[in-house]
Amino acid sequence: MDKSLRRARRRDRWVSLFSPGALAAAGAAISAAYLFQRSIGVRALMFIFFLGIVWLSGKKISPLATAIISAGIVAANLLVPVGKVLAVIGPIKVTQTALMDGIGKALVLEGLVYISKATILPGLRLPGRFGALVASAFVYYERIAEFGGAIRPRH
């Protein structure tokens, strides 16, 4: 069985198991708990759990994009040296506090992205005009993300 077919089956099973509203509410609650988690170790474990949930949901996981974005966040954080100097790379001082803060911020951003991937389903209905706009944006994002490189601007 090919990889995309297995992922499609996981996605169909995921959609059939949960109602969009309940899953979105659970995602919001998990997001709040994740944001207020202080320990980077616990946050990293939660992030790995979120990756597993996204895989179970049949959504695409892009390790390269995750690594590039995370590296960018950590690198930007290292531009402001705070704390004990761990290493000096050219003009940049790698400090313990800046490095740990950067890792923490990268985990928060990427964790929230993966939570939303797993908990926002196409059938989500939000009240009001603004809710309809947000729900349709999620649907369009989902379609674009699924087709990835198959979408060309000229088409």
PDB file of C-alpha atoms in Angstrom, residues 1 4 8-9 12 18 46 49 55-56 58 69 74 100-101 109 113 128 130-131 150:
ATOM      1  CA  MET A   1       0.000   0.000   0.000  1.00  0.00           C
ATOM      2  CA  SER A   4      -0.242   8.617   0.497  1.00  0.00           C
ATOM      3  CA  ALA A   8      -5.437   9.289   3.548  1.00  0.00           C
ATOM      4  CA  ARG A   9      -6.892   6.344   5.490  1.00  0.00           C
ATOM      5  CA  ASP A  12     -10.422   9.645   7.103  1.00  0.00           C
ATOM      6  CA  PHE A  18     -14.089  13.410  16.267  1.00  0.00           C
ATOM      7  CA  MET A  46       4.668  17.404  24.557  1.00  0.00           C
ATOM      8  CA  PHE A  49       3.477  13.797  21.438  1.00  0.00           C
ATOM      9  CA  TRP A  55       0.802  11.568  12.178  1.00  0.00           C
ATOM     10  CA  LEU A  56      -2.273   9.719  13.525  1.00  0.00           C
ATOM     11  CA  GLY A  58      -3.126  11.767   8.605  1.00  0.00           C
ATOM     12  CA  ILE A  69      11.948  27.579  11.215  1.00  0.00           C
ATOM     13  CA  VAL A  74      17.051  30.030  17.844  1.00  0.00           C
ATOM     14  CA  MET A 100      17.457  28.057  26.006  1.00  0.00           C
ATOM     15  CA  ASP A 101      15.021  30.914  25.354  1.00  0.00           C
ATOM     16  CA  LEU A 109       5.646  28.078  17.840  1.00  0.00           C
ATOM     17  CA  VAL A 113       1.369  24.711  14.600  1.00  0.00           C
ATOM     18  CA  GLY A 128     -20.967  34.743  13.200  1.00  0.00           C
ATOM     19  CA  PHE A 130     -16.030  36.408  11.434  1.00  0.00           C
ATOM     20  CA  GLY A 131     -16.309  32.730  12.411  1.00  0.00           C
ATOM     21  CA  ALA A 150       1.520  20.368  -6.848  1.00  0.00           C
TER      22      ALA A 150
END
